[in-house]
Amino acid sequence: MPLQILNNHSLKHHNSFGFNYYAEYFCLVNDAMELAELIMFVEDKQCSLTVIGSGSNVVLEGDVQGVVAINRIKGMSTSYIEGSTDCILELASGEIWHEAVEYSVRQGLYGIENLALIPGTAGAAPIQNIGAYGVEIKDILQEVEVYNRLTGALEWIGVADCHFSYRESRFKHEWKGSHIVTKIRLKLSTLANTQLDYFAKGTFNTFNPSALEIFNKVSAIRQKKLPDPKKLGNAGSFFKNPIVSDAKYLSLKHLYPDLVSYQQGDGWKLAAGWLIDRAGWKGRRAGGVGVYEAQALVLVNYDNETSDNLLKLQAAIVDDVKSKFGVQLEREPTALG
């Protein structure tokens, strides 16, 4: 059956904020054959191509020209390395990330348990360099398979060539539009190598919690802090945690002894949620959007069909935090439309 491409299709159910903008062309891609058909269509029309997974890390700002393709390519497998405690977990890019994490911990594998309940697909993980509780995808990523539109071939790219940094990669910049992620390979382990530094004391009942115990605890914490996008539109963490110099950190720490921060290289990563909360935005609501009552880092959409009011709220928060603390916030979800 040929790939079905629709015209002027609503994206309301394909972005987690639920904004009702339209794609000029729209399709679901279920396998490599359909991806090849899609590329042919795009080249024939000479139009732009935007591939998204669950739409959980985008903010639609208007109708989208060209093709919006939803990645539904599935596949998951493990390969244990003989004579080693390492295991390679290979994921097709359309796999739901949280389901892959749960699969890994139920296999007794360590490495991505801290990344439980992060919304989105496996293909989006390296693009955003997702992270939580002291772990980033770059820490366990081995390589990424992409369809390179410049060469017309599938290629494997090593982690070093992706130029990862905090919530950044080449996929968000010079490779945007040209490199379509099709698979990722993660190096996990059957031996415990847990990262517990970002958890409060007493979080776990033992000094050496299993991957499954960490997965369950992270899931429980995130469920308390983050609203279900199926019930209340949101994109999870809306702002990046800003990184400031040692001098800036010391000046803020002097003024605010309860400042939440973590050392990052020769600087300090500040908790954006703490800054927003301390500025008085937590729980505030206006124009059908607001700041979530349980987590100031999350902006929510109650009933808006467009993103206009959300963008106004974003700008107001950024300006206020800059004015009060001298710290510039950056948005985490990417703009589309």
Coordinates of C-alpha atoms in Angstrom, one line a residue:
M1 CA 0.0 0.0 0.0
P2 CA 1.5 3.4 -1.0
L3 CA 2.3 6.0 1.5
Q4 CA -0.8 8.1 2.3
I5 CA -0.1 11.8 2.2
L6 CA -2.9 14.2 3.3
N7 CA -3.3 17.8 2.4
N8 CA -4.0 20.7 4.9
H9 CA -4.1 18.4 7.9
S10 CA -4.6 19.5 11.5
L11 CA -1.7 18.9 13.9
K12 CA -3.9 19.3 17.0
H13 CA -3.5 15.7 18.0
H14 CA 0.2 15.6 17.1
N15 CA 1.6 18.2 19.5
S16 CA 1.4 17.8 23.2
F17 CA 0.2 21.4 23.8
G18 CA -2.8 20.6 21.6
F19 CA -2.5 23.7 19.4
N20 CA -4.6 23.5 16.3
Y21 CA -2.3 24.6 13.4
Y22 CA -2.2 22.8 10.0
A23 CA 0.4 21.1 7.9
E24 CA 0.5 21.7 4.2
Y25 CA 1.1 18.0 3.8
F26 CA 0.9 15.3 6.4
C27 CA 1.7 11.6 6.7
L28 CA 2.6 8.7 9.1
V29 CA 5.8 6.9 8.3
N30 CA 5.8 3.2 9.5
D31 CA 8.9 1.7 7.9
A32 CA 12.0 2.3 5.8
M33 CA 10.0 1.8 2.5
E34 CA 7.6 4.5 3.4
L35 CA 10.4 6.8 4.4
A36 CA 11.9 6.3 0.9
E37 CA 8.5 7.1 -0.6
L38 CA 8.4 10.2 1.5
I39 CA 11.8 11.4 0.4
M40 CA 10.8 11.0 -3.3
F41 CA 7.6 13.0 -2.6
V42 CA 9.5 15.8 -1.0
E43 CA 12.1 16.0 -3.8
D44 CA 9.3 16.0 -6.4
K45 CA 7.5 18.8 -4.7
Q46 CA 10.7 20.6 -3.7
C47 CA 9.2 21.3 -0.3
S48 CA 10.5 21.2 3.2
L49 CA 10.3 18.1 5.5
T50 CA 9.7 18.1 9.2
V51 CA 9.9 14.7 11.0
I52 CA 8.5 14.5 14.5
G53 CA 7.8 11.7 17.0
S54 CA 5.2 12.4 19.6
G55 CA 5.3 16.2 19.2
S56 CA 6.2 16.5 22.9
N57 CA 9.1 18.8 22.4
V58 CA 7.7 21.4 20.0
V59 CA 5.8 24.6 20.2
L60 CA 3.6 25.2 17.2
E61 CA 3.7 28.9 16.3
G62 CA 1.7 28.7 13.1
D63 CA 0.8 26.6 10.1
V64 CA 3.6 24.5 8.8
Q65 CA 4.7 24.6 5.2
G66 CA 5.8 21.4 3.4
V67 CA 5.5 18.0 4.8
V68 CA 5.0 17.1 8.5
A69 CA 5.8 13.4 8.9
I70 CA 5.1 11.4 12.1
N71 CA 7.7 8.8 12.8
R72 CA 6.1 5.5 13.6
I73 CA 9.1 3.2 12.7
K74 CA 9.2 0.4 15.3
G75 CA 11.8 -2.1 16.4
M76 CA 13.7 -3.0 19.6
S77 CA 16.5 -5.6 20.2
T78 CA 19.3 -6.4 22.6
S79 CA 22.7 -7.9 21.8
Y80 CA 24.9 -9.1 24.7
I81 CA 28.6 -8.8 24.1
E82 CA 30.4 -12.1 24.7
G83 CA 32.8 -12.0 27.5
S84 CA 31.5 -8.7 28.7
T85 CA 28.9 -7.2 31.0
D86 CA 27.9 -4.8 28.3
C87 CA 24.7 -5.1 26.2
I88 CA 23.7 -3.1 23.1
L89 CA 20.1 -1.9 23.0
E90 CA 19.1 -1.0 19.5
L91 CA 15.9 1.1 19.1
A92 CA 14.1 2.2 16.0
S93 CA 13.5 5.9 16.0
G94 CA 9.7 5.6 16.4
E95 CA 9.8 3.6 19.6
I96 CA 8.3 5.3 22.6
W97 CA 11.2 6.3 24.9
H98 CA 9.6 5.5 28.2
E99 CA 8.6 2.0 27.0
A100 CA 12.2 1.4 25.9
V101 CA 13.5 2.4 29.3
E102 CA 11.0 0.1 31.0
Y103 CA 12.0 -2.8 28.7
S104 CA 15.7 -2.3 29.6
V105 CA 15.3 -2.2 33.4
R106 CA 13.1 -5.3 33.3
Q107 CA 15.9 -7.0 31.4
G108 CA 18.1 -6.2 34.4
L109 CA 20.1 -3.6 32.4
Y110 CA 21.6 -0.4 33.8
G111 CA 22.2 2.9 32.1
I112 CA 19.0 4.7 31.3
E113 CA 16.9 4.1 34.4
N114 CA 17.2 7.8 35.4
L115 CA 15.6 8.8 32.1
A116 CA 12.2 7.2 32.8
L117 CA 9.0 8.9 31.8
I118 CA 10.7 11.5 29.6
P119 CA 8.1 12.0 26.8
G120 CA 8.9 11.4 23.2
T121 CA 10.5 8.8 21.0
A122 CA 13.9 7.2 20.7
G123 CA 14.7 9.1 17.6
A124 CA 14.2 12.4 19.4
A125 CA 16.5 11.4 22.3
P126 CA 19.9 12.2 20.6
I127 CA 18.5 15.3 18.8
Q128 CA 17.7 16.9 22.2
N129 CA 20.4 15.1 24.2
I130 CA 17.7 14.3 26.7
G131 CA 18.7 14.1 30.3
A132 CA 17.5 13.8 33.9
Y133 CA 18.9 13.2 37.4
G134 CA 22.5 13.5 36.3
V135 CA 22.3 11.3 33.2
E136 CA 22.3 12.4 29.6
I137 CA 21.7 10.2 26.5
K138 CA 25.2 11.0 25.3
D139 CA 26.5 9.1 28.3
I140 CA 25.2 5.8 27.0
L141 CA 24.7 6.4 23.4
Q142 CA 27.1 4.5 21.1
E143 CA 25.9 5.5 17.6
V144 CA 23.0 6.9 15.6
E145 CA 21.7 5.6 12.3
V146 CA 20.4 8.4 10.0
Y147 CA 19.1 8.7 6.5
N148 CA 21.4 11.3 5.0
R149 CA 19.4 13.3 2.4
L150 CA 22.6 14.8 1.1
T151 CA 24.0 11.3 0.1
G152 CA 20.8 9.4 -0.2
A153 CA 22.1 6.6 2.0
L154 CA 21.7 5.2 5.5
E155 CA 24.7 6.0 7.7
W156 CA 25.9 5.3 11.2
I157 CA 27.3 8.3 13.1
G158 CA 29.5 7.9 16.2
V159 CA 28.6 9.7 19.4
A160 CA 31.7 12.0 19.2
D161 CA 30.6 13.3 15.8
C162 CA 27.2 14.5 17.1
H163 CA 28.8 17.3 19.2
F164 CA 26.6 16.9 22.2
S165 CA 26.2 19.5 24.9
Y166 CA 23.5 20.4 27.3
R167 CA 20.2 19.8 25.3
E168 CA 22.1 20.4 22.1
S169 CA 23.4 18.4 19.1
R170 CA 24.3 18.9 15.5
F171 CA 20.8 17.4 14.7
K172 CA 19.3 20.7 15.9
H173 CA 21.5 22.8 13.8
E174 CA 23.6 22.0 10.7
W175 CA 22.0 18.6 10.3
K176 CA 18.4 19.8 10.8
G177 CA 16.4 18.8 7.7
S178 CA 19.3 16.7 6.2
H179 CA 19.8 13.9 8.7
I180 CA 16.7 11.9 9.7
V181 CA 17.3 9.6 12.7
T182 CA 16.2 6.0 12.0
K183 CA 17.8 4.0 14.8
I184 CA 20.0 4.5 17.9
R185 CA 22.3 2.1 19.7
L186 CA 22.8 2.4 23.5
K187 CA 25.6 0.6 25.5
L188 CA 24.0 -0.7 28.7
S189 CA 25.4 -3.0 31.4
T190 CA 24.3 -5.9 33.5
L191 CA 26.4 -4.5 36.3
A192 CA 25.1 -1.6 38.5
N193 CA 26.7 1.7 37.7
T194 CA 24.1 4.0 39.1
Q195 CA 24.0 7.8 39.2
L196 CA 22.3 8.9 42.5
D197 CA 23.8 12.3 43.1
Y198 CA 20.7 14.2 42.0
F199 CA 18.4 12.4 44.4
A200 CA 17.6 13.6 47.9
K201 CA 18.9 11.6 50.8
G202 CA 16.5 8.9 51.8
T203 CA 14.9 8.6 48.4
F204 CA 15.8 4.9 48.3
N205 CA 15.5 2.3 51.0
T206 CA 18.9 0.8 50.1
F207 CA 22.4 2.1 49.3
N208 CA 22.4 0.1 46.0
P209 CA 18.9 0.3 44.4
S210 CA 18.3 -1.8 41.3
A211 CA 17.7 -0.2 37.9
L212 CA 14.0 -1.2 38.3
E213 CA 13.8 0.5 41.7
I214 CA 15.3 3.7 40.3
F215 CA 13.0 3.5 37.3
N216 CA 10.0 3.2 39.5
K217 CA 11.1 6.1 41.8
V218 CA 11.8 8.4 38.9
S219 CA 8.5 7.6 37.3
A220 CA 6.7 8.3 40.6
I221 CA 8.5 11.6 41.1
R222 CA 7.8 12.8 37.6
Q223 CA 4.1 11.8 37.8
K224 CA 3.7 14.1 40.8
K225 CA 5.5 17.0 39.2
L226 CA 4.4 16.8 35.6
P227 CA 0.9 16.8 34.2
D228 CA -0.3 14.2 31.7
P229 CA -0.3 15.9 28.3
K230 CA -3.3 13.9 27.4
K231 CA -5.2 15.7 30.1
L232 CA -3.5 19.0 30.2
G233 CA -1.4 20.4 27.3
N234 CA 2.3 20.7 28.1
A235 CA 5.8 19.9 26.7
G236 CA 7.4 18.9 30.0
S237 CA 10.3 21.1 31.1
F238 CA 9.8 24.4 29.1
F239 CA 13.1 26.1 30.0
K240 CA 16.6 24.9 30.1
N241 CA 18.5 25.1 33.4
P242 CA 20.8 28.1 32.8
I243 CA 24.5 27.7 33.3
V244 CA 26.3 30.7 34.9
S245 CA 29.8 31.6 35.9
D246 CA 31.3 30.9 39.3
A247 CA 31.2 34.6 40.1
K248 CA 27.5 34.9 39.1
Y249 CA 26.7 31.8 41.2
L250 CA 28.5 33.2 44.3
S251 CA 26.6 36.5 44.0
L252 CA 23.3 34.8 43.8
K253 CA 24.1 32.3 46.5
H254 CA 24.9 35.2 48.8
L255 CA 21.5 36.8 48.2
Y256 CA 19.6 33.5 48.1
P257 CA 21.1 30.8 50.3
D258 CA 18.5 28.3 49.2
L259 CA 19.4 28.6 45.6
V260 CA 19.2 25.2 43.9
S261 CA 22.3 24.6 41.8
Y262 CA 24.8 22.0 40.6
Q263 CA 28.4 22.4 39.6
Q264 CA 28.9 22.1 35.9
G265 CA 32.5 22.1 34.6
D266 CA 33.9 25.5 35.6
G267 CA 30.4 27.0 36.0
W268 CA 27.1 26.3 37.8
K269 CA 23.8 24.9 36.5
L270 CA 20.9 26.7 38.2
A271 CA 17.5 25.2 38.6
A272 CA 15.2 27.2 36.2
G273 CA 12.2 26.0 38.1
W274 CA 13.5 27.5 41.3
L275 CA 14.1 30.8 39.6
I276 CA 10.6 30.9 38.1
D277 CA 9.1 29.8 41.4
R278 CA 11.0 32.4 43.4
A279 CA 10.0 35.1 41.0
G280 CA 6.4 34.3 41.9
W281 CA 5.1 32.6 38.7
K282 CA 4.3 29.1 40.0
G283 CA 0.6 28.4 39.7
R284 CA -0.2 31.6 37.9
R285 CA -2.8 31.4 35.1
A286 CA -3.9 33.9 32.4
G287 CA -5.5 33.8 29.0
G288 CA -6.0 30.1 29.0
V289 CA -2.4 29.2 29.7
G290 CA -0.3 29.1 32.9
V291 CA 2.6 27.9 35.0
Y292 CA 1.8 24.4 36.5
E293 CA 1.0 24.5 40.2
A294 CA 3.2 21.5 41.0
Q295 CA 6.3 22.5 39.0
A296 CA 7.2 26.0 37.9
L297 CA 9.3 24.6 35.0
V298 CA 6.2 23.5 33.2
L299 CA 4.0 25.8 31.2
V300 CA 0.5 24.4 30.4
N301 CA -2.3 25.1 27.9
Y302 CA -5.8 24.9 29.4
D303 CA -8.0 25.7 26.4
N304 CA -6.1 27.7 23.7
E305 CA -6.2 26.7 20.1
T306 CA -3.2 28.8 19.2
S307 CA 0.1 29.5 20.9
D308 CA -0.1 33.3 21.1
N309 CA -0.9 33.5 24.8
L310 CA 1.8 30.9 25.6
L311 CA 4.4 32.9 23.8
K312 CA 3.4 36.0 25.7
L313 CA 3.7 34.1 29.0
Q314 CA 7.1 32.8 28.0
A315 CA 8.3 36.3 27.2
A316 CA 7.0 37.7 30.5
I317 CA 8.7 34.9 32.5
V318 CA 12.0 35.4 30.7
D319 CA 11.9 39.2 31.2
D320 CA 11.0 38.9 34.9
V321 CA 13.7 36.3 35.7
K322 CA 16.3 38.4 33.9
S323 CA 15.2 41.5 35.8
K324 CA 15.2 39.8 39.2
F325 CA 18.2 37.6 39.0
G326 CA 20.2 38.7 36.0
V327 CA 19.9 35.3 34.5
Q328 CA 18.7 34.6 30.9
L329 CA 16.3 31.7 30.4
E330 CA 16.2 29.7 27.2
R331 CA 13.3 27.7 25.9
E332 CA 13.8 23.9 25.7
P333 CA 11.1 22.9 23.1
T334 CA 11.8 23.8 19.5
A335 CA 9.6 26.2 17.4
L336 CA 7.6 24.8 14.5
G337 CA 5.5 26.8 12.1

